[in-house]
């Protein structure tokens, strides 16, 4: 009977997991479109009115923010309040973008504003990507390895039987070391990240720590089921829902919002902020990652206490079975 159940489990679970993975990875990318994408419009109200009206015709594609002049709009782009801004000038509209915020978004804005104007619009890249990585491939490709690193660290701590303080120390040190190695590769060697080196190492390490603590912490209180749940959150949902390769506002709802509450999405946003935007808009993702790390490490410290409570119950069941 147990063999039959095992066969059924394999036959049912494997296709279900494959279906879940395909849905999580393929569906969001097949439905990319702007949804309340923050976009600035700068200039006198009379001059910007036609621009605002044209953008409003696109429904909820853009969340329009008004700025008094080009300087204010430029600052908003640099501080990650908006992805770009359309300037009303005497010679016609001009577009400000930030490819460091997402090359695909910059291209989308260029095409959308040009379509509204009926001709190509002069465009200025306010926060460009580094020359060593003009397409942002390094950051886009980093989410999967960081998620895998978190899962591996959490799984190793669990499999090796580390508990309590030792488990917390192992997870924290391994995540910090991974962050240092990742910063050395992406910044010092490849030149793909151009922010403060230690801030980048901290952001990379905290991203790994959040994932590792989630996996190890859930495993400490739920066993193998907890390890699977943590891996599901970090990899099967967190990675494709992160929006790092596009933008959270391009993903279908509520995937874009959900992804930013999971370690990979929050980590990608934090790394982008410290690497290209001098730490602007870093507070939100930093708080989310810190919350995941703190919650996971707290569960790790509770592991030994739960073990002691389970032991008497297990002993009683053994005695009762012998007596029967």
Coordinates of N, CA, C and O in Angstrom, one line a residue, residues 65-166:
X65 N 2.5 62.0 -12.4 CA 2.9 62.9 -11.3 C 3.3 64.2 -12.0 O 4.1 64.2 -12.9
X66 N 2.7 65.3 -11.5 CA 3.0 66.6 -12.0 C 4.2 67.3 -11.3 O 4.3 67.3 -10.1
X67 N 5.0 67.9 -12.1 CA 6.2 68.7 -11.6 C 6.2 70.1 -12.2 O 5.9 70.2 -13.4
X68 N 6.7 71.0 -11.5 CA 6.7 72.4 -12.0 C 7.6 72.7 -13.1 O 7.4 73.5 -14.0
X69 N 8.8 72.0 -13.0 CA 9.8 72.3 -14.1 C 10.6 71.0 -14.3 O 10.5 70.0 -13.6
X70 N 11.6 71.2 -15.3 CA 12.4 70.1 -15.6 C 13.4 69.6 -14.5 O 13.6 68.5 -14.3
X71 N 13.8 70.6 -13.7 CA 14.7 70.3 -12.6 C 14.0 69.4 -11.6 O 14.6 68.4 -11.1
X72 N 12.8 69.7 -11.2 CA 12.0 68.9 -10.3 C 11.8 67.5 -10.8 O 11.9 66.5 -10.1
X73 N 11.5 67.4 -12.1 CA 11.2 66.1 -12.7 C 12.5 65.3 -12.8 O 12.5 64.1 -12.5
X74 N 13.6 65.9 -13.1 CA 14.9 65.2 -13.1 C 15.2 64.6 -11.7 O 15.7 63.5 -11.6
X75 N 15.0 65.4 -10.7 CA 15.2 65.0 -9.3 C 14.3 63.8 -9.0 O 14.8 62.8 -8.3
X76 N 13.1 63.8 -9.4 CA 12.2 62.7 -9.1 C 12.6 61.4 -9.8 O 12.5 60.4 -9.2
X77 N 13.2 61.5 -11.0 CA 13.7 60.4 -11.7 C 14.9 59.8 -10.9 O 15.1 58.6 -10.7
X78 N 15.8 60.7 -10.5 CA 17.0 60.3 -9.8 C 16.7 59.7 -8.5 O 17.5 58.9 -8.0
X79 N 15.6 60.1 -7.8 CA 15.3 59.6 -6.5 C 14.3 58.4 -6.6 O 13.7 58.0 -5.6
X80 N 14.0 57.9 -7.8 CA 13.2 56.8 -8.0 C 11.7 57.0 -7.6 O 11.0 56.0 -7.3
X81 N 11.3 58.2 -7.7 CA 9.9 58.5 -7.5 C 9.1 58.1 -8.8 O 7.9 57.7 -8.7
X82 N 9.7 58.3 -9.9 CA 9.1 58.0 -11.2 C 10.1 57.3 -12.1 O 11.3 57.5 -11.9
X83 N 9.6 56.6 -13.1 CA 10.6 55.9 -14.0 C 11.1 56.8 -15.1 O 12.1 56.6 -15.7
X84 N 10.3 57.9 -15.3 CA 10.7 58.8 -16.4 C 9.8 60.0 -16.3 O 8.9 60.1 -15.4
X85 N 10.1 61.0 -17.1 CA 9.3 62.2 -17.1 C 9.2 62.8 -18.5 O 10.2 62.8 -19.2
X86 N 8.0 63.4 -18.8 CA 7.8 64.1 -20.1 C 7.9 65.6 -19.8 O 7.1 66.1 -19.0
X87 N 8.8 66.3 -20.5 CA 8.9 67.7 -20.3 C 8.2 68.4 -21.5 O 8.4 68.1 -22.6
X88 N 7.4 69.4 -21.1 CA 6.7 70.3 -22.1 C 7.7 71.4 -22.4 O 7.9 72.3 -21.5
X89 N 8.2 71.5 -23.6 CA 9.2 72.5 -24.0 C 8.6 73.3 -25.2 O 7.7 72.8 -25.9
X90 N 9.2 74.5 -25.5 CA 8.7 75.2 -26.6 C 8.8 74.4 -27.9 O 8.0 74.6 -28.9
X91 N 9.8 73.6 -28.0 CA 10.1 72.8 -29.2 C 9.3 71.5 -29.3 O 9.5 70.7 -30.2
X92 N 8.5 71.2 -28.3 CA 7.8 70.0 -28.2 C 8.2 69.2 -27.0 O 9.1 69.6 -26.2
X93 N 7.6 68.0 -26.8 CA 7.9 67.2 -25.7 C 9.3 66.6 -25.7 O 9.9 66.3 -26.8
X94 N 9.9 66.5 -24.5 CA 11.2 65.9 -24.3 C 11.0 64.8 -23.2 O 10.3 65.0 -22.3
X95 N 11.7 63.7 -23.3 CA 11.6 62.6 -22.4 C 12.8 62.4 -21.6 O 13.9 62.4 -22.1
X96 N 12.6 62.3 -20.3 CA 13.7 61.8 -19.4 C 13.5 60.4 -19.0 O 12.4 60.1 -18.6
X97 N 14.5 59.5 -19.1 CA 14.4 58.2 -18.6 C 15.5 57.8 -17.7 O 16.5 58.6 -17.6
X98 N 15.5 56.6 -17.2 CA 16.6 56.1 -16.4 C 16.7 54.6 -16.7 O 16.0 53.8 -16.2
X99 N 17.7 54.3 -17.6 CA 17.8 52.9 -17.9 C 18.3 52.1 -16.7 O 18.0 50.9 -16.7
X100 N 18.9 52.7 -15.7 CA 19.3 52.0 -14.5 C 18.1 51.5 -13.7 O 18.2 50.5 -13.0
X101 N 16.9 52.1 -13.9 CA 15.7 51.7 -13.3 C 15.1 50.5 -14.0 O 14.2 49.9 -13.5
X102 N 15.6 50.2 -15.2 CA 15.0 49.1 -16.0 C 15.1 49.5 -17.5 O 14.3 50.3 -17.9
X103 N 16.0 48.8 -18.3 CA 16.0 49.1 -19.7 C 14.7 48.9 -20.4 O 14.4 49.7 -21.3
X104 N 14.0 47.9 -20.0 CA 12.7 47.6 -20.7 C 11.7 48.7 -20.5 O 10.9 49.1 -21.4
X105 N 11.7 49.3 -19.3 CA 10.8 50.4 -19.0 C 11.2 51.6 -19.8 O 10.3 52.4 -20.3
X106 N 12.5 51.9 -19.8 CA 13.0 53.1 -20.6 C 12.5 52.9 -22.1 O 12.1 53.9 -22.7
X107 N 12.7 51.7 -22.6 CA 12.3 51.5 -24.0 C 10.8 51.7 -24.2 O 10.3 52.3 -25.1
X108 N 10.0 51.2 -23.2 CA 8.5 51.3 -23.3 C 8.1 52.7 -23.3 O 7.3 53.2 -24.0
X109 N 8.7 53.5 -22.4 CA 8.4 55.0 -22.3 C 8.8 55.7 -23.6 O 8.0 56.6 -24.1
X110 N 9.9 55.4 -24.1 CA 10.3 56.0 -25.4 C 9.3 55.7 -26.5 O 9.0 56.6 -27.2
X111 N 8.9 54.5 -26.6 CA 7.9 54.1 -27.6 C 6.5 54.8 -27.4 O 5.9 55.3 -28.3
X112 N 6.1 54.8 -26.1 CA 4.8 55.3 -25.8 C 4.7 56.8 -26.0 O 3.7 57.3 -26.6
X113 N 5.7 57.5 -25.5 CA 5.7 59.0 -25.7 C 5.9 59.4 -27.1 O 5.2 60.3 -27.6
X114 N 6.7 58.6 -27.9 CA 6.9 58.9 -29.3 C 5.6 58.6 -30.0 O 5.2 59.4 -31.0
X115 N 4.8 57.6 -29.6 CA 3.6 57.3 -30.3 C 2.6 58.4 -30.0 O 1.8 58.8 -30.9
X116 N 2.5 58.9 -28.8 CA 1.6 60.0 -28.5 C 1.9 61.3 -29.2 O 1.0 62.0 -29.7
X117 N 3.2 61.5 -29.4 CA 3.7 62.7 -30.1 C 3.6 62.6 -31.6 O 3.6 63.6 -32.4
X118 N 3.5 61.4 -32.1 CA 3.4 61.1 -33.5 C 4.8 61.2 -34.2 O 4.9 61.2 -35.5
X119 N 5.8 61.2 -33.5 CA 7.2 61.3 -34.0 C 8.2 60.9 -32.9 O 7.8 61.0 -31.7
X120 N 9.4 60.6 -33.3 CA 10.4 60.3 -32.2 C 10.6 61.6 -31.3 O 10.7 62.7 -31.8
X121 N 10.8 61.3 -30.0 CA 10.9 62.4 -29.1 C 12.3 62.4 -28.6 O 12.9 61.4 -28.2
X122 N 13.0 63.6 -28.5 CA 14.3 63.7 -27.9 C 14.3 63.1 -26.5 O 13.4 63.4 -25.7
X123 N 15.3 62.2 -26.2 CA 15.3 61.5 -25.0 C 16.7 61.6 -24.3 O 17.7 61.5 -24.9
X124 N 16.6 61.8 -23.0 CA 17.8 61.9 -22.2 C 17.8 60.9 -21.1 O 16.8 60.7 -20.4
X125 N 18.9 60.1 -21.0 CA 19.1 59.1 -20.0 C 19.7 59.7 -18.8 O 20.9 60.0 -18.7
X126 N 18.8 60.0 -17.8 CA 19.3 60.7 -16.6 C 20.1 59.8 -15.7 O 21.1 60.3 -15.1
X127 N 19.8 58.5 -15.5 CA 20.6 57.6 -14.7 C 20.9 56.4 -15.6 O 20.2 55.4 -15.6
X128 N 22.0 56.5 -16.4 CA 22.3 55.4 -17.3 C 22.9 54.2 -16.6 O 23.5 54.3 -15.5
X129 N 22.9 53.1 -17.2 CA 23.6 51.9 -16.7 C 25.1 52.0 -17.0 O 25.5 52.8 -17.9
X130 N 25.9 51.4 -16.3 CA 27.4 51.5 -16.5 C 27.8 51.0 -17.9 O 27.1 50.1 -18.4
X131 N 28.8 51.5 -18.4 CA 29.3 51.1 -19.8 C 29.7 49.6 -19.8 O 29.6 49.0 -20.8
X132 N 30.1 49.1 -18.7 CA 30.5 47.7 -18.6 C 29.3 46.8 -18.7 O 29.5 45.6 -18.9
X133 N 28.1 47.3 -18.4 CA 26.9 46.4 -18.5 C 25.7 47.3 -19.0 O 24.8 47.6 -18.2
X134 N 25.7 47.7 -20.2 CA 24.7 48.7 -20.7 C 23.3 48.1 -20.7 O 22.4 48.9 -20.9
X135 N 23.1 46.8 -20.7 CA 21.8 46.2 -20.7 C 21.3 45.8 -19.3 O 20.2 45.2 -19.2
X136 N 22.1 46.0 -18.3 CA 21.7 45.6 -16.9 C 21.6 44.1 -16.8 O 20.9 43.6 -15.9
X137 N 22.4 43.4 -17.6 CA 22.3 41.9 -17.5 C 22.8 41.3 -16.2 O 22.2 40.3 -15.7
X138 N 23.8 42.0 -15.6 CA 24.3 41.4 -14.3 C 23.3 41.4 -13.2 O 23.1 40.4 -12.5
X139 N 22.6 42.6 -13.0 CA 21.6 42.6 -12.0 C 20.4 41.7 -12.3 O 19.9 41.0 -11.5
X140 N 20.0 41.7 -13.6 CA 18.9 40.8 -14.0 C 19.2 39.3 -13.7 O 18.3 38.6 -13.4
X141 N 20.5 39.0 -13.9 CA 20.9 37.6 -13.8 C 21.2 37.2 -12.3 O 21.4 36.0 -12.0
X142 N 21.3 38.2 -11.5 CA 21.7 37.9 -10.1 C 20.6 37.3 -9.2 O 20.9 36.7 -8.2
X143 N 19.3 37.6 -9.6 CA 18.2 37.2 -8.7 C 18.2 35.7 -8.5 O 18.1 35.2 -7.3
X144 N 18.3 34.9 -9.5 CA 18.3 33.4 -9.4 C 19.4 32.9 -8.6 O 19.2 32.1 -7.6
X145 N 20.7 33.3 -8.8 CA 21.8 32.8 -7.9 C 21.6 33.2 -6.5 O 21.9 32.4 -5.6
X146 N 21.1 34.4 -6.2 CA 21.0 34.8 -4.8 C 19.9 34.0 -4.2 O 20.0 33.6 -3.0
X147 N 18.8 33.7 -4.9 CA 17.7 32.9 -4.4 C 18.2 31.5 -4.1 O 17.9 30.9 -3.0
X148 N 19.0 30.9 -5.0 CA 19.5 29.6 -4.8 C 20.5 29.6 -3.6 O 20.5 28.6 -2.9
X149 N 21.3 30.6 -3.5 CA 22.2 30.6 -2.4 C 21.5 30.6 -1.0 O 21.9 29.9 -0.1
X150 N 20.4 31.4 -1.0 CA 19.6 31.4 0.3 C 19.0 30.0 0.6 O 19.0 29.5 1.7
X151 N 18.5 29.4 -0.5 CA 17.9 28.0 -0.3 C 18.9 27.0 0.1 O 18.7 26.2 1.0
X152 N 20.1 27.1 -0.5 CA 21.2 26.1 -0.2 C 21.7 26.3 1.2 O 21.9 25.3 2.0
X153 N 21.9 27.5 1.6 CA 22.3 27.8 3.0 C 21.3 27.3 4.0 O 21.6 26.6 5.0
X154 N 20.0 27.6 3.8 CA 19.0 27.2 4.7 C 18.9 25.7 4.8 O 18.7 25.1 5.8
X155 N 19.0 25.0 3.6 CA 18.9 23.6 3.5 C 20.0 22.9 4.2 O 19.9 21.9 4.9
X156 N 21.3 23.4 4.0 CA 22.4 22.8 4.6 C 22.4 22.9 6.1 O 22.7 22.0 6.9
X157 N 22.0 24.1 6.6 CA 21.8 24.2 8.1 C 20.9 23.2 8.7 O 21.1 22.6 9.7
X158 N 19.8 23.0 7.9 CA 18.8 22.0 8.4 C 19.3 20.6 8.3 O 19.2 19.8 9.3
X159 N 19.9 20.2 7.2 CA 20.4 18.8 7.0 C 21.5 18.5 8.0 O 21.6 17.4 8.5
X160 N 22.4 19.5 8.2 CA 23.5 19.3 9.2 C 23.0 19.2 10.6 O 23.8 19.0 11.5
X161 N 21.8 19.5 10.9 CA 21.3 19.4 12.2 C 21.7 20.6 13.1 O 21.6 20.4 14.4
X162 N 22.0 21.7 12.6 CA 22.4 22.9 13.4 C 21.1 23.5 14.0 O 20.1 23.6 13.3
X163 N 21.2 23.8 15.3 CA 20.1 24.3 15.9 C 20.4 25.6 16.8 O 21.6 25.8 17.1
X164 N 19.5 26.4 17.1 CA 19.7 27.5 18.0 C 20.7 28.5 17.5 O 20.8 28.9 16.3
X165 N 21.6 28.9 18.4 CA 22.6 29.9 18.2 C 23.6 29.5 17.1 O 24.0 30.3 16.3
X166 N 23.9 28.2 17.0 CA 24.9 27.8 16.0 C 24.2 27.9 14.6 O 24.9 28.3 13.6

